Amino acid sequence: MRIDTLNVVAVLCVAFVTIGGQSFERKVAQLLHGEADDLKCFVESKKDLTCFWEEELERKNSHDRYTFMYSYEKEKSRTCDISSLSLLASNRTVFLCKLPQVLFFTVLDVQVLHDGRMLYNRSLNVENVLFLDPPRNLTVVSSGKEGPLNVSWLPPHLKYMDDSMIYEVRYAVEGSHMGKVEEIKASTKLILRGLQPGTRYKVWVRVKPDGVAYDGYWSAWTEPVFGATPPSDMDPLTVLLVLFIALILFILSVTVILSRHKFLLKKVWPDIPTPEHKFPGLLTVCEGDFKEWMRQNNGNMWGRSVHVYTEELPSPLEVLSEISLASHATSQREERITLEEEEEKMESEGTDSGITGSWREPSHAHWFMEQLRALQENPQSLSQSMLLESPDTYVTLNQNSQRARAEDDSQVDDICDESLPLQTLFSNTGTSSLSASRSDLGSLQQSSGSGRLSSQSSFEYSNHTWSPNRPGYTYMAVADSGVSMDYSPMSLSRIEDLGKRVIYTNEYKNEIFGHKCPISGQC
Amino acid sequence: MQKFSDLVLVLMVFVWLRGDPVSPLRPICDLRILDHFVREARDSEVIMRGCRGGCGVMNSYFVPLTSVDFAVWEQIDAQGQAEEVQTGLSLLVQALSAARNTVSSSPLISTLDNNISNIHSLSQILQSLHLEQGRSTALSDDSASISIQTQEVSTLPELLQVQSSFLRGKVRLLFSAAPVCQKRNR
């Protein structure tokens, strides 16, 4: 029992000394950095004064070579035993002396000698170098609903000095580096006001003599203590106001939605577009059968004209032809033929909108027909009348057609640069195919509703279906399979053979270009 | 007979009055008064440092010792401390008065007058603390009866430094440790 008590006491002593030692070392370290004097002195309590100085790095000396002398006013000098202390934190060494006798309120002279030479000299009053321990038992308590924090602490253990101390309280929001400091004199309580509600705060305190009777250095900060402010109560007026505004906004939004619900519905959930407005009856009557719908709407023209290959559908092709008139007679005949053709077309086409044009400009057609007639009447002039002049510019075909023509028909001359399928048609040797260098489907829209026969009206006619009453018409079958336009004349023959085969020529004019190529073929 | 009783009554009243010539003072425990005096003593030192003429002559002044060894001081009883303080205050007043007569600088004169007045007030305050029971509290200039140790200073700056140290030290310790004030505060 007694041994246990002794053990406990011993442990406590060691702990106390250790803690005290740590505190002392911290004070030495703090003064080492903070104070300007080379020889620093401080008093921890009323009964010990410590003076220390840093070991000079140039001379690694032992403390034997130093002498510490001190003398109080009107007294003789005395020496003090020097010891050394290694600061672990900063890896420095200091020599220190703890004076055996401490007298306050009188002048103290201290000297440090190194090898007999004066190194440091200082006069001080001991009551002016107090270095106190931090305050004890710091507590932070929240007081009620209003939010201020009550901070209280105990002063360090120094008798009769409570009323000559000042304190500094530092507080900051937890996690923040911005803190506020408040100074308080001769009191160990403080009420922190103006804090944010519902926030956790960190509070520190430190102490210093007030400087009237005693003076010294600021102590170290205490360990931080946390305190939380209560969350703020909602002001009933504020709550009511917020609810009222929310209600008004809700009523407004409901009103807007109800008044424009159709519009909003259309925007949010749009209808699937149908072509019904453009194609009346397509979906309702014909049930999506476009051919049927076309048949119903367009009548004979389309029904007779459109013969679709099973494998591919005809697609619009704008082909501009340019044929120079070698002889008027030929052209005359051609024109006549063309005119008849056009008239027939006009009947059958009817009022198709957007697909075909109508022959409303007989002058052009008349001229073209004349050319065709001339061609028919005068086969020899074929070679010369390879170019059917038309007032418009034309699609350019590739060079194959031109070469083909050149090979077999030396009679071909005055060919316009923009050679056309008609040239091929009139050549003796047939070219298998011509590739249009360009197909301008854009003319679909341009020529719709116009008076000219547009390129859309490229029809494929089989030999048999066409009326045999129309000999001499060059027939072109045009098929659009993908990118390239591939049209091949169904028959290529001399004019003599025209009667056996059905040749049909269409004049394709581009409405945009208005100039007329001369008959000579030079555009 | 009745006249005699009346006379006795009147005499008793007089004796009672004479016996306690100073009315019982309420204890003045507020240390701010003392701090005020300490600051004014420090101001005198500052003025003294700035004095450029007529700042007194060298003289021999006997002043109390100001050093305090807490280990020793706390061993002395309250009465002993009070006596030491009172004697020291008395010495200071004498020295300050003597020094004031040699000074011609008006700011220094006024601050010295202030200090002298303050020390008188301190003496009164000490009496209010009832620390010296049954002893004469009046300031005495009889140096022979002084039991405390003294020191000798020769210049006015030293004198003012002694005054400052004495007030901050022993006088204040006595005040803060006065039993009367301890009972009131706690």
XYZ file of C-alpha atoms in Angstrom, chain A:
523
model
C 0.000 0.000 0.000
C 2.700 2.410 0.968
C 4.880 1.321 -1.895
C 1.965 1.871 -4.270
C 1.439 5.349 -2.935
C 5.083 6.128 -3.325
C 5.019 4.830 -6.849
C 2.065 6.977 -7.720
C 3.730 9.997 -6.239
C 6.908 9.270 -8.126
C 5.047 8.916 -11.402
C 3.215 12.143 -10.784
C 6.452 13.909 -9.997
C 8.045 12.650 -13.151
C 5.013 13.645 -15.146
C 4.973 17.058 -13.577
C 8.646 17.566 -14.207
C 8.256 16.348 -17.766
C 5.356 18.625 -18.439
C 7.097 21.449 -16.679
C 10.215 20.702 -18.643
C 8.277 20.795 -21.887
C 6.701 24.052 -20.869
C 10.070 25.495 -19.953
C 11.598 24.354 -23.216
C 8.726 25.875 -25.139
C 9.252 29.187 -23.375
C 12.943 29.145 -24.116
C 12.224 28.384 -27.750
C 9.625 31.127 -27.991
C 11.944 33.749 -26.495
C 14.784 32.581 -28.645
C 12.847 33.532 -31.743
C 10.933 36.497 -30.410
C 13.363 38.542 -28.377
C 16.049 40.751 -29.733
C 18.395 40.687 -26.770
C 21.232 38.278 -27.024
C 20.978 37.495 -23.342
C 17.391 36.648 -22.530
C 15.911 36.365 -19.085
C 12.472 35.470 -17.841
C 10.666 34.608 -14.672
C 8.198 31.759 -14.631
C 6.975 32.095 -11.124
C 7.973 34.268 -8.256
C 10.921 32.261 -7.269
C 12.992 31.475 -10.305
C 14.719 33.624 -12.842
C 16.323 32.051 -15.885
C 18.777 33.745 -18.149
C 20.015 32.042 -21.302
C 21.907 32.689 -24.480
C 22.369 30.744 -27.670
C 25.462 28.765 -28.374
C 27.499 30.375 -31.092
C 27.737 28.112 -34.066
C 31.230 29.161 -34.961
C 32.587 28.028 -31.673
C 31.413 24.729 -30.447
C 32.224 25.326 -26.823
C 31.392 23.637 -23.640
C 29.889 25.752 -20.932
C 33.115 25.604 -18.982
C 34.445 28.511 -20.901
C 31.544 30.748 -19.958
C 31.078 32.692 -16.719
C 27.780 34.139 -15.556
C 27.908 37.013 -13.093
C 24.967 38.791 -11.537
C 24.518 41.425 -8.881
C 21.534 43.148 -7.340
C 21.572 46.765 -6.573
C 24.139 47.733 -4.065
C 25.227 44.156 -3.585
C 28.297 42.275 -4.577
C 28.510 40.152 -7.717
C 27.860 36.521 -7.609
C 28.306 33.714 -10.087
C 25.730 31.324 -11.330
C 26.141 27.770 -12.469
C 25.736 27.356 -16.189
C 24.009 24.426 -17.820
C 23.167 23.626 -21.408
C 19.897 22.700 -23.055
C 19.329 21.262 -26.501
C 16.154 22.340 -28.211
C 14.863 19.403 -30.191
C 12.409 21.360 -32.245
C 14.885 23.819 -33.693
C 18.049 21.745 -33.221
C 19.833 24.475 -31.324
C 21.675 24.596 -28.041
C 21.424 27.243 -25.335
C 23.372 27.903 -22.183
C 21.328 28.916 -19.230
C 21.592 29.950 -15.629
C 18.925 29.746 -12.992
C 19.535 32.369 -10.330
C 19.303 31.045 -6.826
C 17.962 34.250 -5.386
C 15.364 36.407 -7.035
C 14.622 39.887 -5.877
C 11.766 41.844 -7.416
C 11.410 45.557 -7.631
C 15.090 46.191 -7.748
C 17.705 46.443 -10.451
C 19.600 43.343 -11.467
C 22.822 43.427 -13.438
C 23.890 40.301 -15.320
C 27.026 39.605 -17.302
C 28.247 36.726 -19.398
C 31.955 36.295 -19.821
C 33.633 34.078 -22.329
C 37.170 33.174 -21.504
C 37.319 36.173 -19.253
C 36.039 38.596 -21.879
C 32.702 40.302 -21.562
C 30.268 38.751 -23.970
C 26.882 40.046 -22.840
C 25.801 42.689 -20.332
C 22.294 43.568 -19.263
C 20.400 45.468 -16.519
C 16.847 44.549 -15.834
C 14.062 44.561 -13.293
C 12.856 41.082 -12.620
C 9.199 42.079 -12.290
C 9.317 43.230 -15.912
C 10.217 39.873 -17.482
C 7.348 37.713 -16.360
C 6.643 34.820 -18.673
C 3.478 33.259 -17.370
C 1.964 29.887 -18.067
C -1.180 29.846 -20.171
C -4.538 30.142 -18.424
C -6.120 26.982 -17.142
C -9.486 25.301 -17.445
C -10.742 27.109 -20.499
C -14.451 26.426 -21.016
C -16.839 27.566 -23.720
C -20.547 27.321 -23.083
C -23.438 28.334 -25.265
C -25.917 30.521 -23.517
C -29.487 30.094 -24.548
C -31.054 30.753 -27.906
C -29.530 34.090 -28.650
C -26.195 32.782 -29.732
C -23.458 34.318 -27.586
C -20.821 32.046 -26.165
C -19.686 32.265 -22.583
C -15.951 31.811 -22.283
C -14.317 31.387 -18.900
C -10.929 30.290 -17.628
C -8.691 30.286 -14.597
C -5.559 32.448 -14.300
C -2.177 30.840 -13.890
C -1.093 29.971 -10.425
C 0.379 33.180 -9.103
C -0.582 34.541 -5.809
C -2.088 37.977 -5.584
C -1.500 38.727 -9.198
C -4.961 38.071 -10.539
C -5.792 41.707 -10.810
C -2.685 42.650 -12.699
C -3.123 40.373 -15.648
C -4.634 40.962 -19.032
C -5.953 38.262 -21.310
C -6.378 37.846 -24.994
C -9.174 35.675 -26.335
C -8.959 34.472 -29.900
C -11.900 32.800 -31.602
C -12.508 31.579 -35.113
C -14.978 29.467 -37.017
C -13.860 25.865 -37.043
C -11.780 25.249 -40.103
C -11.296 28.916 -40.882
C -8.012 30.769 -40.550
C -9.601 34.141 -39.960
C -9.977 34.783 -36.279
C -10.870 37.699 -34.045
C -9.079 38.770 -30.917
C -10.538 40.404 -27.860
C -8.572 41.813 -24.964
C -9.915 41.667 -21.479
C -8.450 43.049 -18.291
C -8.592 41.731 -14.768
C -11.449 39.352 -15.521
C -11.523 35.685 -16.348
C -14.833 35.669 -18.226
C -15.913 36.907 -21.593
C -19.131 36.789 -23.603
C -18.633 36.470 -27.339
C -21.356 38.214 -29.286
C -22.156 38.676 -32.938
C -21.489 35.063 -33.809
C -23.038 33.123 -36.624
C -25.824 30.836 -35.515
C -25.393 27.120 -35.799
C -21.611 27.333 -36.138
C -18.773 25.657 -34.313
C -16.095 27.979 -32.969
C -12.563 27.430 -31.720
C -11.424 29.542 -28.777
C -7.922 30.194 -27.417
C -6.745 32.337 -24.476
C -3.392 33.712 -23.396
C -2.231 35.940 -20.576
C 0.288 38.699 -19.889
C 1.007 41.014 -16.972
C -0.796 44.301 -17.415
C 2.373 46.398 -17.217
C 1.464 48.505 -14.195
C 3.106 46.604 -11.402
C 4.402 43.695 -13.471
C 5.337 43.351 -17.085
C 6.456 40.540 -19.317
C 5.744 38.463 -22.413
C 2.558 36.964 -23.794
C 2.118 33.430 -22.669
C 1.535 30.566 -25.057
C -2.008 30.007 -26.330
C -4.075 27.452 -24.535
C -5.210 24.341 -26.320
C -8.270 25.260 -28.397
C -11.670 24.583 -26.975
C -14.732 24.179 -29.185
C -18.133 25.685 -28.704
C -21.180 25.651 -30.927
C -23.726 28.395 -31.291
C -27.339 27.311 -31.365
C -29.141 27.445 -34.696
C -31.259 30.472 -35.157
C -34.976 30.276 -34.759
C -36.972 31.237 -37.723
C -38.707 34.476 -37.208
C -42.446 33.739 -37.529
C -42.974 36.839 -39.598
C -40.263 35.743 -42.003
C -41.780 32.285 -42.284
C -45.211 33.719 -43.017
C -43.840 36.070 -45.605
C -41.969 33.298 -47.374
C -45.034 31.077 -47.409
C -47.195 33.879 -48.737
C -44.830 34.645 -51.584
C -44.555 30.953 -52.439
C -48.336 30.699 -52.578
C -48.626 33.673 -54.902
C -45.991 32.263 -57.218
C -47.749 28.923 -57.261
C -51.097 30.474 -58.166
C -49.463 32.514 -60.916
C -47.752 29.523 -62.442
C -50.942 27.438 -62.352
C -52.849 30.238 -64.064
C -50.257 30.528 -66.790
C -50.176 26.812 -67.371
C -53.959 26.514 -67.562
C -54.336 29.405 -69.971
C -51.664 28.179 -72.321
C -51.741 24.510 -71.802
C -52.251 23.742 -75.442
C -49.323 25.825 -76.509
C -47.127 24.372 -73.836
C -48.239 20.873 -74.666
C -47.335 21.418 -78.256
C -43.906 22.626 -77.264
C -43.239 19.869 -74.817
C -44.933 17.001 -76.677
C -45.069 17.959 -80.328
C -47.232 16.075 -82.806
C -45.650 13.746 -85.248
C -45.613 15.631 -88.529
C -47.760 14.212 -91.304
C -47.819 15.143 -94.922
C -51.580 15.334 -94.850
C -51.739 19.055 -95.385
C -49.630 18.850 -98.483
C -51.021 15.631 -99.803
C -54.682 15.707 -99.028
C -56.155 12.295 -98.881
C -52.859 10.455 -99.043
C -53.125 8.932 -95.626
C -56.827 8.913 -95.149
C -58.124 7.777 -98.525
C -55.217 6.066 -100.158
C -53.767 4.720 -96.930
C -50.308 5.738 -97.814
C -50.297 4.352 -101.325
C -48.605 7.120 -103.160
C -49.101 5.647 -106.606
C -52.749 5.384 -106.070
C -52.880 8.878 -104.793
C -50.969 10.142 -107.745
C -53.241 8.273 -110.068
C -56.212 9.770 -108.519
C -54.888 13.226 -108.535
C -53.057 13.467 -111.773
C -55.052 11.413 -114.125
C -53.871 10.165 -117.451
C -50.633 11.951 -117.687
C -48.952 10.229 -114.929
C -50.681 6.976 -115.235
C -49.547 6.490 -118.767
C -46.268 8.091 -118.478
C -44.786 6.530 -115.477
C -43.514 3.104 -116.041
C -41.199 2.046 -113.422
C -38.587 -0.511 -113.769
C -38.965 -3.083 -111.154
C -35.579 -2.615 -109.849
C -35.371 1.123 -109.678
C -37.626 4.118 -109.645
C -37.295 6.986 -111.994
C -35.892 10.071 -110.454
C -35.899 13.544 -111.769
C -33.056 14.530 -113.905
C -32.435 17.852 -115.323
C -30.913 17.529 -118.697
C -30.260 20.548 -120.686
C -29.913 20.023 -124.320
C -28.228 22.195 -126.807
C -28.527 21.417 -130.446
C -27.277 23.649 -133.214
C -29.493 23.903 -136.179
C -27.691 22.849 -139.299
C -30.674 23.273 -141.466
C -33.775 25.094 -140.812
C -35.863 22.409 -142.292
C -34.662 19.889 -139.891
C -35.252 22.135 -137.046
C -38.594 23.029 -138.307
C -39.632 19.472 -138.336
C -38.173 18.886 -135.046
C -39.912 21.790 -133.661
C -43.142 20.626 -135.023
C -42.680 17.302 -133.490
C -41.683 18.829 -130.291
C -44.661 21.078 -130.289
C -47.004 18.161 -130.758
C -45.271 16.469 -128.006
C -45.613 19.438 -125.842
C -49.243 19.791 -126.512
C -49.821 16.254 -125.606
C -47.882 16.708 -122.512
C -49.872 19.702 -121.567
C -53.042 17.715 -121.661
C -51.783 14.959 -119.574
C -49.888 16.890 -117.084
C -52.797 18.907 -115.967
C -52.353 20.780 -112.825
C -49.513 18.915 -111.276
C -47.800 21.166 -108.952
C -44.360 20.750 -107.710
C -43.513 17.900 -110.016
C -43.824 19.010 -113.548
C -44.166 22.224 -115.296
C -46.572 22.918 -117.999
C -45.967 23.936 -121.494
C -46.887 27.469 -121.192
C -44.332 28.954 -123.423
C -45.043 27.613 -126.784
C -42.488 29.864 -128.363
C -39.615 27.901 -126.992
C -41.267 24.629 -127.639
C -42.181 25.766 -131.072
C -38.642 26.610 -131.872
C -37.434 23.328 -130.531
C -40.010 21.410 -132.465
C -39.005 23.179 -135.518
C -35.513 22.006 -135.007
C -36.557 18.474 -134.512
C -38.682 18.536 -137.589
C -35.791 19.828 -139.495
C -33.711 17.014 -138.256
C -36.204 14.465 -139.261
C -36.700 15.831 -142.688
C -33.074 16.158 -143.314
C -31.135 13.271 -141.959
C -27.919 14.374 -143.475
C -28.140 17.466 -141.602
C -27.900 15.473 -138.515
C -24.275 15.778 -138.482
C -24.514 19.417 -138.714
C -27.436 19.934 -136.591
C -26.078 18.271 -133.715
C -26.753 21.194 -131.617
C -30.166 22.312 -130.850
C -29.937 25.810 -129.802
C -31.988 26.803 -126.954
C -32.093 30.004 -125.163
C -30.892 28.471 -121.932
C -27.660 27.055 -120.654
C -27.383 23.388 -120.103
C -25.950 20.690 -118.014
C -22.516 19.633 -119.058
C -22.016 16.028 -119.886
C -18.718 14.251 -119.652
C -16.259 13.961 -122.449
C -17.131 10.442 -123.402
C -20.062 11.548 -125.335
C -18.068 14.071 -127.220
C -15.369 11.623 -128.081
C -17.854 9.105 -129.129
C -19.401 11.523 -131.399
C -16.143 12.636 -132.792
C -15.069 9.176 -133.607
C -17.862 8.062 -135.634
C -19.274 11.172 -136.911
C -16.865 13.527 -138.425
C -19.681 15.471 -139.658
C -20.259 16.721 -136.249
C -18.914 20.116 -135.869
C -19.793 23.291 -134.140
C -20.486 21.450 -131.042
C -21.125 23.576 -128.124
C -19.064 22.912 -125.104
C -22.080 21.929 -123.273
C -22.898 18.904 -125.351
C -26.001 17.065 -124.678
C -27.600 13.760 -124.953
C -29.260 14.758 -128.130
C -25.905 14.709 -129.799
C -25.445 11.215 -128.766
C -28.816 10.332 -129.973
C -28.123 11.588 -133.366
C -24.804 9.885 -133.728
C -24.549 6.768 -135.802
C -22.778 4.642 -133.461
C -24.408 4.242 -130.228
C -22.778 4.993 -127.100
C -23.658 2.787 -124.410
C -24.168 5.233 -121.832
C -23.538 8.689 -120.996
C -22.909 9.902 -117.679
C -24.239 13.198 -116.904
C -21.651 15.298 -115.374
C -24.197 16.934 -113.419
C -27.750 16.557 -112.640
C -29.389 19.455 -111.227
C -32.197 18.300 -109.169
C -32.434 21.718 -107.809
C -34.287 22.728 -110.836
C -37.107 20.718 -109.527
C -38.092 23.470 -107.307
C -37.069 26.188 -109.595
C -39.082 25.177 -112.522
C -42.074 24.029 -110.700
C -44.984 26.048 -111.695
C -43.076 27.626 -114.494
C -43.963 27.621 -118.055
C -41.106 25.457 -119.086
C -40.723 21.854 -119.141
C -38.414 21.174 -116.300
C -35.799 18.590 -116.013
C -37.929 16.765 -113.648
C -39.902 15.520 -116.453
C -37.474 12.922 -117.396
C -39.449 10.058 -118.286
C -38.508 6.673 -119.233
C -40.375 5.307 -122.027
C -40.140 1.916 -123.325
C -40.062 1.441 -126.983
C -43.351 -0.163 -127.072
C -45.409 2.014 -125.036
C -44.778 5.086 -126.903
C -47.056 5.861 -129.697
C -45.680 4.690 -132.986
C -47.196 7.729 -134.522
C -44.306 9.671 -133.498
C -41.375 8.555 -135.423
C -38.210 10.402 -135.258
C -38.282 11.201 -131.651
C -35.238 10.314 -129.896
C -36.010 8.435 -126.874
C -34.064 8.658 -123.786
C -34.432 6.448 -120.870
C -33.086 8.029 -117.810
C -32.595 6.175 -114.663
C -31.170 7.518 -111.499
C -29.391 4.955 -109.552
C -27.605 6.671 -106.792
C -25.120 9.405 -107.405
C -24.399 9.122 -111.018
C -26.933 9.778 -113.575
C -27.020 7.074 -116.033
C -29.100 7.530 -119.012
C -28.735 5.697 -122.179
C -30.515 6.251 -125.338
C -32.741 3.393 -125.987
C -32.114 3.588 -129.549
C -29.542 5.142 -131.641
C -30.074 5.123 -135.229
C -29.929 7.140 -138.219
C -32.789 9.273 -139.029
C -33.938 6.701 -141.538
C -34.519 4.348 -138.772
C -36.400 6.751 -136.767
C -39.605 5.449 -137.847
C -38.852 2.020 -136.501
C -37.833 3.153 -133.215
C -39.308 5.495 -130.915
C -37.203 8.396 -130.267
C -38.314 11.032 -128.032
C -36.577 14.132 -127.216
C -37.309 16.341 -124.417
C -36.037 19.741 -124.231
C -34.837 20.535 -120.808
C -34.394 24.059 -120.049
C -32.976 25.679 -117.021
C -35.036 28.638 -116.213
C -32.269 30.538 -114.556
C -30.126 31.044 -117.542
C -31.749 33.155 -120.108
C -29.252 33.538 -122.850
C -29.741 31.808 -126.097
C -27.004 29.962 -127.774
C -26.666 30.818 -131.410
C -27.461 28.220 -133.904
C -23.893 28.089 -134.880
C -23.262 26.425 -131.676
C -21.063 28.915 -130.046
C -22.539 29.849 -126.784
